[in-house]
XYZ file of C-alpha atoms in Angstrom:
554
model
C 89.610 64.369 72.932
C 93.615 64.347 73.958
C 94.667 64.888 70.207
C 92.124 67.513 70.088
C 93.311 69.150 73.064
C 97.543 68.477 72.174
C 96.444 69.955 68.745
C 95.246 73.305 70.107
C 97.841 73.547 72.456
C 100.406 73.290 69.674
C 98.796 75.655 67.382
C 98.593 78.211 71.151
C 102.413 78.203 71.539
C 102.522 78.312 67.790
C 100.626 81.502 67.591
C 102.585 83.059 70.704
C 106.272 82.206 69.247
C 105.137 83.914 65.682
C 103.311 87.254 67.879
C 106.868 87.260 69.857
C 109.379 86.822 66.887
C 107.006 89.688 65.093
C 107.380 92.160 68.021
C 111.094 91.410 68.294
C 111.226 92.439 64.846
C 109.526 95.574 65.304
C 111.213 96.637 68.373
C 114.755 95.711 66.769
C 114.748 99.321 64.814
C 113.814 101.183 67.515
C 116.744 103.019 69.946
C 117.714 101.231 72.993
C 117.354 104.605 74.723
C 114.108 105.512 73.832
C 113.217 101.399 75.084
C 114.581 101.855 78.554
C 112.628 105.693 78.620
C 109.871 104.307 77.706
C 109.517 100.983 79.894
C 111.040 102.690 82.854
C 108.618 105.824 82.526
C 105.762 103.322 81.748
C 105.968 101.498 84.599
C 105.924 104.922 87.033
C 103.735 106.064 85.765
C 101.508 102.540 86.230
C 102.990 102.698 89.893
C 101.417 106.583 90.052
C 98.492 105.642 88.699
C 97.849 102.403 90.644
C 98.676 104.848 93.777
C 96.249 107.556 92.976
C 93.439 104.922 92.209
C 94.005 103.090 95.552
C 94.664 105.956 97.441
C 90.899 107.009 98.118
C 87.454 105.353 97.410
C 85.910 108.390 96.441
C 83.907 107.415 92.488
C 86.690 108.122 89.698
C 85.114 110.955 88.202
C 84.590 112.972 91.818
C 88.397 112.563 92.185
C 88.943 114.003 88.372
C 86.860 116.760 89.141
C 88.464 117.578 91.972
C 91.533 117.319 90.208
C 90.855 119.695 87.516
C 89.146 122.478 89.868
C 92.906 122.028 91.660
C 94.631 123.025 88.477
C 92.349 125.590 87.877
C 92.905 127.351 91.580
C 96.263 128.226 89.611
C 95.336 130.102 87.210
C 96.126 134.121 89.276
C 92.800 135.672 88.189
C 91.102 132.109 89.836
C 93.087 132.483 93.066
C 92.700 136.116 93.610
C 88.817 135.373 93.616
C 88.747 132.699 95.957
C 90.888 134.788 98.386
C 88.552 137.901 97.956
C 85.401 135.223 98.903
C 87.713 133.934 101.828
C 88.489 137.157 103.017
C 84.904 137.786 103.353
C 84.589 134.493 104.679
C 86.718 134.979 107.775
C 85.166 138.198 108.576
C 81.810 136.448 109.396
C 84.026 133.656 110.620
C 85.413 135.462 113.179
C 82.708 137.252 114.210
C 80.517 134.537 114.817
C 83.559 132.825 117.236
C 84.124 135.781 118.880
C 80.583 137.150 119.590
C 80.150 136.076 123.179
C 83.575 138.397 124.208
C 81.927 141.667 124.227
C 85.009 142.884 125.390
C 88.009 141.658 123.173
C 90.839 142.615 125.650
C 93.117 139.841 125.313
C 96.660 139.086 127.459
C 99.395 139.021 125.194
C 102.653 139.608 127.209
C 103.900 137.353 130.130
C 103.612 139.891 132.878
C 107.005 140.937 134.639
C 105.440 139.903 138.365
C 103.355 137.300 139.347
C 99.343 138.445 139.001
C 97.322 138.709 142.345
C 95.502 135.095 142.998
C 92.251 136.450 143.848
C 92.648 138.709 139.725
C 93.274 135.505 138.255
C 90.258 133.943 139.308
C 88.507 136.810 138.730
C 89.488 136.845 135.082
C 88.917 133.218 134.720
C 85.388 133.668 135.997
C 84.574 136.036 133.527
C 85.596 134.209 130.788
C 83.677 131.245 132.172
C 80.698 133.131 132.244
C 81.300 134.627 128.174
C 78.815 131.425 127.270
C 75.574 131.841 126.670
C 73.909 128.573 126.326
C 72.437 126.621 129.495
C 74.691 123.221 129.881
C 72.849 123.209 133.508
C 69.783 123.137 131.653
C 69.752 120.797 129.451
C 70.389 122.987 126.202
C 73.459 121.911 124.604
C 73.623 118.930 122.677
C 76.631 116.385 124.314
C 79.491 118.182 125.705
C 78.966 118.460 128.697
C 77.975 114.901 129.803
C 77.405 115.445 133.943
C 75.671 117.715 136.314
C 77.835 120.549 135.776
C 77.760 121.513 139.183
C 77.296 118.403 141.031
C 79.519 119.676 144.241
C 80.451 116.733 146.079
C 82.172 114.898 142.838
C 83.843 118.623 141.988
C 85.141 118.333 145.618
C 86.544 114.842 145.749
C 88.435 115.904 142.336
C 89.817 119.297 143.517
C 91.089 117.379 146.464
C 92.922 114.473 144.269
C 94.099 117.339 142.031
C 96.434 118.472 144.767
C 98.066 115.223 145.016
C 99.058 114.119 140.811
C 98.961 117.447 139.692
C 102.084 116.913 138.236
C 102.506 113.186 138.161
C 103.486 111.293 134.775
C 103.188 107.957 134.440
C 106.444 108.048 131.902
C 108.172 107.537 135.249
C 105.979 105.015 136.789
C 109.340 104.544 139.368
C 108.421 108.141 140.775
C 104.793 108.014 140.386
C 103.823 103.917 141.532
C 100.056 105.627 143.084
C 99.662 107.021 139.169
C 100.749 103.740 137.424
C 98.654 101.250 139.849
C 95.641 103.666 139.090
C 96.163 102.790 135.264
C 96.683 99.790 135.736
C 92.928 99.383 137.902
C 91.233 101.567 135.652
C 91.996 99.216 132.482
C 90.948 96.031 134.341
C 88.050 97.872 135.819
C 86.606 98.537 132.351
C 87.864 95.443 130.159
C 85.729 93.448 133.260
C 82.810 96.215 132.044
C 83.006 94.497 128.363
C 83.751 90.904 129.308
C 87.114 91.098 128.633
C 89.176 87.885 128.995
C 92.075 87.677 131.543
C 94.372 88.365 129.082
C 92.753 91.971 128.417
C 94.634 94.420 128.743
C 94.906 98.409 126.957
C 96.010 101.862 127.807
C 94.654 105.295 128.811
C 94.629 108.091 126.262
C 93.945 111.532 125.921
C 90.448 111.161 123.848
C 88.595 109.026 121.802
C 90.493 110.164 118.727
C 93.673 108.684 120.017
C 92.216 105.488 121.467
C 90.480 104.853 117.619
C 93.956 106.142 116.121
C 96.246 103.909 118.422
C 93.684 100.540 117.347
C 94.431 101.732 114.017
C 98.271 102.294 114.165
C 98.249 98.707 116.268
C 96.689 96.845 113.273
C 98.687 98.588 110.405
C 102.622 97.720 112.661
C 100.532 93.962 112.626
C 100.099 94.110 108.785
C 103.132 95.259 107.710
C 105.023 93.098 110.225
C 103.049 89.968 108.256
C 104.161 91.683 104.763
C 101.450 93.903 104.065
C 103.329 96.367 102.565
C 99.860 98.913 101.762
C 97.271 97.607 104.506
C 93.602 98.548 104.151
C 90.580 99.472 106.729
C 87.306 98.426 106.345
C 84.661 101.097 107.733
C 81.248 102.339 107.542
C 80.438 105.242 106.295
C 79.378 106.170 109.847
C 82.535 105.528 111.637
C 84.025 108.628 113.229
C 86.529 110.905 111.171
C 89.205 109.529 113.529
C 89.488 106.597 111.311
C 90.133 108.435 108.398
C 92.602 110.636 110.295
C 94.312 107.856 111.502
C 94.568 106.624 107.810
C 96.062 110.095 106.391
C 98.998 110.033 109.355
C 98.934 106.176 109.672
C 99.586 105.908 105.227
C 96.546 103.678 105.834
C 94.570 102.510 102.878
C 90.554 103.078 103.620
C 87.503 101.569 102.464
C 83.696 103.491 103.396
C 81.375 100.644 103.321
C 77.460 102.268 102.918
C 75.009 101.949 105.367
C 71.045 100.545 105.089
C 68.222 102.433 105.541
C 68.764 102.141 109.559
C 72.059 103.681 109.616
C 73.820 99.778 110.044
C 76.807 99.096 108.098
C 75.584 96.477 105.374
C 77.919 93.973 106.257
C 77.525 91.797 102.872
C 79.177 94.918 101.523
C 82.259 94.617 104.129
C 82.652 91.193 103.510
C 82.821 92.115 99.476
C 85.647 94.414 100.070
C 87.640 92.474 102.225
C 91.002 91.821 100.545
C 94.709 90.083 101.576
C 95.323 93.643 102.119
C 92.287 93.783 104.778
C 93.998 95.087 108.647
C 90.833 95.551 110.067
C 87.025 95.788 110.638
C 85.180 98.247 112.349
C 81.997 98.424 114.185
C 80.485 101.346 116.181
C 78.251 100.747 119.383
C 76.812 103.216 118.948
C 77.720 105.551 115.494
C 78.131 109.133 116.265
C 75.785 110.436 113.434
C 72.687 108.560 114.506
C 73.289 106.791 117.684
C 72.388 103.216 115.866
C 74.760 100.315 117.088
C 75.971 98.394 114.051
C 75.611 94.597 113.772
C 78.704 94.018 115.534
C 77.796 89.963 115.630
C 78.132 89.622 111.776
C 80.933 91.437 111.694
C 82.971 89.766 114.472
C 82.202 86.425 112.536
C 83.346 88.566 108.941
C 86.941 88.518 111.234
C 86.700 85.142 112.879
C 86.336 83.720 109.012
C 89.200 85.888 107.491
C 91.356 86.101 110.445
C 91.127 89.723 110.544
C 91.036 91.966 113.593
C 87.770 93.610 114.490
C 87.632 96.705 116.453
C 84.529 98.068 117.854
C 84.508 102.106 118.248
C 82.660 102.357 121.674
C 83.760 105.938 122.320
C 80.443 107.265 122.327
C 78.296 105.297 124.757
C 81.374 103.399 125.962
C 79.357 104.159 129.777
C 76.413 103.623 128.677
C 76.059 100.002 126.364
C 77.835 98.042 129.477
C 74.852 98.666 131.909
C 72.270 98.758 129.199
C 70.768 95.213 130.170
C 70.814 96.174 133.232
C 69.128 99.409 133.360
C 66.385 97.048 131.433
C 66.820 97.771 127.792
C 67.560 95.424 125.073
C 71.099 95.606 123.172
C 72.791 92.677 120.904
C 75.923 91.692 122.069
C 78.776 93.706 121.015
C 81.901 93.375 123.534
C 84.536 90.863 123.711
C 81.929 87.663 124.314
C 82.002 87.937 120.769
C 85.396 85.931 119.275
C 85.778 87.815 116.678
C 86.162 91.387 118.258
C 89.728 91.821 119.030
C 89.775 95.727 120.311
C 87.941 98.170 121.927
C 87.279 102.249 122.299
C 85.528 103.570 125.236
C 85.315 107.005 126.391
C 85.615 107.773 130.426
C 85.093 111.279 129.790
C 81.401 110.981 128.159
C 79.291 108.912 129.845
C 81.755 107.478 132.100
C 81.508 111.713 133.515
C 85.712 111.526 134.134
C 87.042 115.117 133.677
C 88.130 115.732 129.634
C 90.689 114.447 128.583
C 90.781 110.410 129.314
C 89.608 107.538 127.366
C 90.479 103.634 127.053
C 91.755 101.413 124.200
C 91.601 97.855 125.279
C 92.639 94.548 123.334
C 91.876 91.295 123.885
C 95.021 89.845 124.519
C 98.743 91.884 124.436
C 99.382 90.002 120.987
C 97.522 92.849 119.882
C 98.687 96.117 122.531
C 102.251 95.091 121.534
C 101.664 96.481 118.153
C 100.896 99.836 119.391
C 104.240 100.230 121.664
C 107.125 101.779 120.335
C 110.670 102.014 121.437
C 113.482 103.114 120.117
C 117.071 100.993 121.883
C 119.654 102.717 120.643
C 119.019 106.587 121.525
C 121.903 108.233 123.091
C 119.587 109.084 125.456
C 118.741 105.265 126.798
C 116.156 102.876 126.158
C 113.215 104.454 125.140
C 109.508 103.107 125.253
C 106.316 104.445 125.271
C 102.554 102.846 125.302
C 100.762 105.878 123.215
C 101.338 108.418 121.014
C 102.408 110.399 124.082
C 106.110 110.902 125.568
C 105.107 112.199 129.152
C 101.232 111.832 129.821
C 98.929 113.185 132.595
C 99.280 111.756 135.517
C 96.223 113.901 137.025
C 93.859 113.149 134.214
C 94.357 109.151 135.524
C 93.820 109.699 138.975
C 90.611 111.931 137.786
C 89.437 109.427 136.092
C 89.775 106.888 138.491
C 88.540 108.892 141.454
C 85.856 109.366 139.013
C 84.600 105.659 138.489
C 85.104 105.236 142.091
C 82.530 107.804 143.159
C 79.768 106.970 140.852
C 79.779 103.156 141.676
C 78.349 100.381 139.028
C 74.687 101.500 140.879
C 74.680 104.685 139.785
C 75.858 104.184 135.964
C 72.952 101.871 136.176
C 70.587 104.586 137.287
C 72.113 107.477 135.525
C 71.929 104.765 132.056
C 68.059 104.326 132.518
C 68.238 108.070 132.781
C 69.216 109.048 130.019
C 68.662 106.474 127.160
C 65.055 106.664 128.350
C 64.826 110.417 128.135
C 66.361 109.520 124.169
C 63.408 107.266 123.688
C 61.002 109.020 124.707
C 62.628 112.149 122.125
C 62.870 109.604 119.581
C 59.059 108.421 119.669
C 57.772 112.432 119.404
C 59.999 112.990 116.218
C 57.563 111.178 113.437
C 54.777 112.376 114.811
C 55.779 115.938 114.165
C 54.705 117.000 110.896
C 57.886 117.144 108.689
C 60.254 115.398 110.311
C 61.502 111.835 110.028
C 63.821 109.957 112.270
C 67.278 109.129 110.954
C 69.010 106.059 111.460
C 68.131 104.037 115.125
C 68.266 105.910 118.417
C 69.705 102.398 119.955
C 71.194 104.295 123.012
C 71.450 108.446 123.253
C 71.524 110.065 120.285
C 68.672 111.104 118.481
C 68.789 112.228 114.663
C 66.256 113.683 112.593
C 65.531 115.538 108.901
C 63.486 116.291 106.493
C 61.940 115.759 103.362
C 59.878 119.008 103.289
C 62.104 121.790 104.472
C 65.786 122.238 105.196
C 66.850 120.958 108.537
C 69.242 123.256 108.985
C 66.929 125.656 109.104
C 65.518 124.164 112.172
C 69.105 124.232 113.834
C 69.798 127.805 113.367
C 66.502 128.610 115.356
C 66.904 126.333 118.041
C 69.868 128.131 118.302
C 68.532 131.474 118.806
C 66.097 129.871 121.834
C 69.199 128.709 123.227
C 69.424 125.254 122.060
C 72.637 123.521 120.417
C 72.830 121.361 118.220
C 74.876 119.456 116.178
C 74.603 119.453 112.074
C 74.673 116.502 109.923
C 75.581 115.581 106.099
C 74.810 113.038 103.774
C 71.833 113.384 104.595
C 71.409 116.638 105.883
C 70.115 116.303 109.576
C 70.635 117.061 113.001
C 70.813 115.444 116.064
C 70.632 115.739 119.974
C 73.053 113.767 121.867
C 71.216 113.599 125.189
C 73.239 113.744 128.524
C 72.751 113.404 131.929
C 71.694 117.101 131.920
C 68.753 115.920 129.617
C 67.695 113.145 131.413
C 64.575 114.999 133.142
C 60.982 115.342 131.336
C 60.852 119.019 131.452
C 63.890 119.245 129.330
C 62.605 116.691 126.753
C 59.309 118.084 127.299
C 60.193 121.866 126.854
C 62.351 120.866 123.198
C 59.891 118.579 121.797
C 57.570 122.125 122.291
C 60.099 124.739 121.002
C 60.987 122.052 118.264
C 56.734 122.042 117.253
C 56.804 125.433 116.896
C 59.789 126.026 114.818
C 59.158 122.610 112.178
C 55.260 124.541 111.861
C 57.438 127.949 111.470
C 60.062 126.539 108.701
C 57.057 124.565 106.471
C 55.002 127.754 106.169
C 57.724 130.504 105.141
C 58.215 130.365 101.097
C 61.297 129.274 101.227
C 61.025 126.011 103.457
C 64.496 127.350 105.201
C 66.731 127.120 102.546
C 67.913 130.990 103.183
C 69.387 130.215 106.652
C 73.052 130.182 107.205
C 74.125 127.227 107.860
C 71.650 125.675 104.637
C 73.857 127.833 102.376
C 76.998 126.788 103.636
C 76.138 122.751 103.440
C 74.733 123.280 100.889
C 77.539 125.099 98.786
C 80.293 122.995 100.344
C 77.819 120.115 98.592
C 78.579 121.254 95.335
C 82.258 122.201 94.850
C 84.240 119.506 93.205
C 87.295 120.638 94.874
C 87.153 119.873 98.435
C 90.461 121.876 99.238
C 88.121 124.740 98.936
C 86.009 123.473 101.765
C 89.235 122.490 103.655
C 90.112 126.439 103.406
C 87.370 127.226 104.829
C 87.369 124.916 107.584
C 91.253 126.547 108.381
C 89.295 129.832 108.377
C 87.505 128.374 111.234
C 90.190 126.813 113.041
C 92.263 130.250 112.757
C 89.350 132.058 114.344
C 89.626 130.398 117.122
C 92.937 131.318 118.167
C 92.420 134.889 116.224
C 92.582 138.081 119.154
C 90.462 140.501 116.814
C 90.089 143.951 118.383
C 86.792 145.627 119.107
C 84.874 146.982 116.490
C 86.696 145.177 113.833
């Protein structure tokens, strides 16, 4: 067996000596130039390539497509079309943002002297009173997530407002009141998900940057370790703040699927997990359908590769803590579990702060460290700041902590039964209305729906026009209804499950099942263009319209 073995080694080098004298030989008559041009052009473009493929997880042939209908927008005759369809485009556009300002007088000049105190409120009320849909009422879908006009906590935060109107925690010498609040308001919700001693996190402007700073925290760990191209794990349910974190962040991200209950299938996370792997994510509960992944599995998925996990609470992040004890069942998904190493939790959903104030906490400052930055040797001194942020709002953390103060553990407890009762009892009348089928798992206060027998957008557009809003959903098309404490009362739930009847009976008998409705053609047509630029433009139509000052008529 040895002599076999030594005998087909031999005749292995033998056979790789003869290959590399033959190429030698070959390679001998060709130019040295036209060598180093070639190797040094092969391997960019091999680096290019090896980019573009890693760049996105979008299928190979979507991003070719997309590619080609790029080139094409080139072509003069191409681009003038497009513009003429935009043009049209932000006509509607426009129109449609701008509807509820009957008047379209707009200030455009700083006036010369100061404007009369009781014209300014005047004005403001006006513009206050441009919207049409009932937030007191229980109309609009999320939001809004308190009494509107619940007096006594408006008071208290009018009266705190003259106090850190202008405080900023950047100087936390001038402002100690401001910095101690912080400071109580992280402890006071780590303690809400079992955070260790150790805990510790920041205030931010929004969920967006509390997501964005967890992901900037676990790319400065990567790269720090050597990671030179670090890569997120995420479901495909995971809010667009991930992925906007990974276009500014250079992040590398992977979508993992989701099973037929909206749950990230975690045996597909653990198959994409590479040494290039910064983090796991877990939302409790998703945005789309309101179903709380299996944050368990996934915190052991970390605890097994050493990887962070961070669990995107943003959402119900007032809502999951006093679950249990409101008396409803939830798996455990806070920092009892080992594995889960960060946090996001909103204070201005469900936690009813004023917008804009959120949390991102960490388990220990191993982790917060990352997110810091500093810069020693600025002409200008030391500089150091915990968020995105230079100077922050002062106000918004002694709103927010005035806020959490005057509702009271009690009352979260009672508002919590509230409201994910009022979503259960929404999510139990949805199958048994003819058409419609529940998407995903209404775990805590969202409720999705669709359809497999007319479009569900459709349905939206006329539970718009009885003064309901919603919000739209792709991949599948549905909608949902994020319930809030402005929903939590039966003749709410009771008077949309009705209008809701009517419309699904409405949409099944017209010829066309709904797929004439507005916002059918426009998911549906962004569906089908290759090149999602062109979807992108008309997105920026949007965005322009809302800071557009269109006259009247036009």
């Amino acid at each position: 067996m040895a002599g076999k073995l030594a005998l087909y080694k031999d005749t292995v080098v033998s056979n790789f000596w003869d290959l590399w004298d033959y190429l030698n030989g070959k390679l001998t008559r060709v130019n040295p130039v036209v060598l180093v041009v070639a190797s040094v052009g092969g391997t960019y473009f091999l680096i290019k390539l090896r980019r573009l493929l890693r760049r996105s997880d979008r299928p190979i042939h979507k991003r070719l497509m997309g590619y080609v209908f790029s080139w094409l927008r080139c072509i003069p005759q191409v681009q003038r079309k497009i513009d003429q369809e935009l043009s049209k485009t932000r006509k509607e556009v426009v129109d449609s943002i701008h509807k509820y300002d009957t008047e379209r007088v707009f200030i455009k000049e700083l006036p010369y002297d100061a404007t009369n105190t009781e014209k300014i409120l005047q004005t403001a009320k006006k513009y206050e009173q441009m919207g049409t849909f009932g937030v007191n009422e229980g109309r609009v879908s999320g939001a809004v997530y308190t009494a509107y006009q619940a007096e006594d906590h408006l008071e208290l935060l009018a009266e705190v407002f003259k106090s850190y109107a202008y405080s900023n925690p950047l100087h936390p010498d001038v402002f100690p009141g401001c910095r101690k609040m912080e400071a109580e308001v992280i402890r006071i919700v780590a303690n809400l998900y079992s955070g260790p001693p150790d805990a510790c996190g920041t205030l931010t402007t929004g969920g967006t940057e509390s997501i964005m700073l967890a992901c900037l925290a676990y790319r400065n760990r990567a790269q720090a370790r050597g990671i030179e191209e670090p890569l997120m794990i995420i479901p495909v349910t995971a809010h667009a703040a991930f992925d906007k974190a990974a276009g500014l962040f250079n992040i590398r991200v992977k979508h993992i699927p989701v099973d037929k209950d909206s749950r990230v299938d975690v045996n597909a996370m653990k198959r994409a997990i590479t040494r290039d792997t910064c983090m796991l994510v877990g939302s409790a509960p998703n945005f789309p359908t309101g179903t709380v992944d299996n944050i368990l599995a996934i915190s052991e998925l970390g605890r097994k590769y050493k990887i962070p996990v961070h669990v995107d609470c943003c959402l119900g992040g007032f809502l999951v803590p006093f679950m249990m004890d409101a008396g409803f069942n939830v798996p455990v998904f806070d920092f009892q579990l080992p594995g889960v190493t960060s946090i996001s939790c909103d204070t201005h959903k469900y936690g009813y702060a004023p917008k804009g104030s959120s949390v991102i906490l960490y388990r220990s400052p191993e982790y917060l460290h990352h997110q810091y930055f500093s810069i020693t040797e600025w002409p200008g001194g030391i500089y150091a700041t915990p968020t995105l942020s230079g100077s922050r709002s002062g106000l918004t953390i002694a709103l927010t902590w005035a806020t959490l103060l005057h509702f009271g553990r009690n009352e979260y407890i009672e508002r919590t039964k509230k409201i994910v009762g009022a979503a259960q009892k929404l999510a139990a009348a949805i199958p048994k209305i003819p058409g419609l089928i529940l998407h995903g798992k209404a775990d805590v206060s969202v409720v999705a729906f669709r359809s497999e027998q007319f479009n569900i957008y459709a349905v939206s557009d006329k539970l718009n026009k009885l003064g309901w809003n919603l919000n739209t959903l792709q991949y599948p098309d549905a909608i949902h209804f994020c319930l809030t404490y402005n929903q939590a009362r039966d003749e709410v739930i009771n008077a949309f499950i009705k209008d809701l009847e009517n419309v699904c009976k409405e949409i099944a008998a017209s010829p066309k099942k709904g797929n004439d409705s507005s916002t059918a053609a426009i998911y549906g047509l962004a569906a089908q263009i290759p090149d999602k630029t062109l979807v992108e433009d008309v997105t920026h139509v949007f965005l322009d319209a809302c800071y557009a000052m269109p006259e009247k008529g036009h």
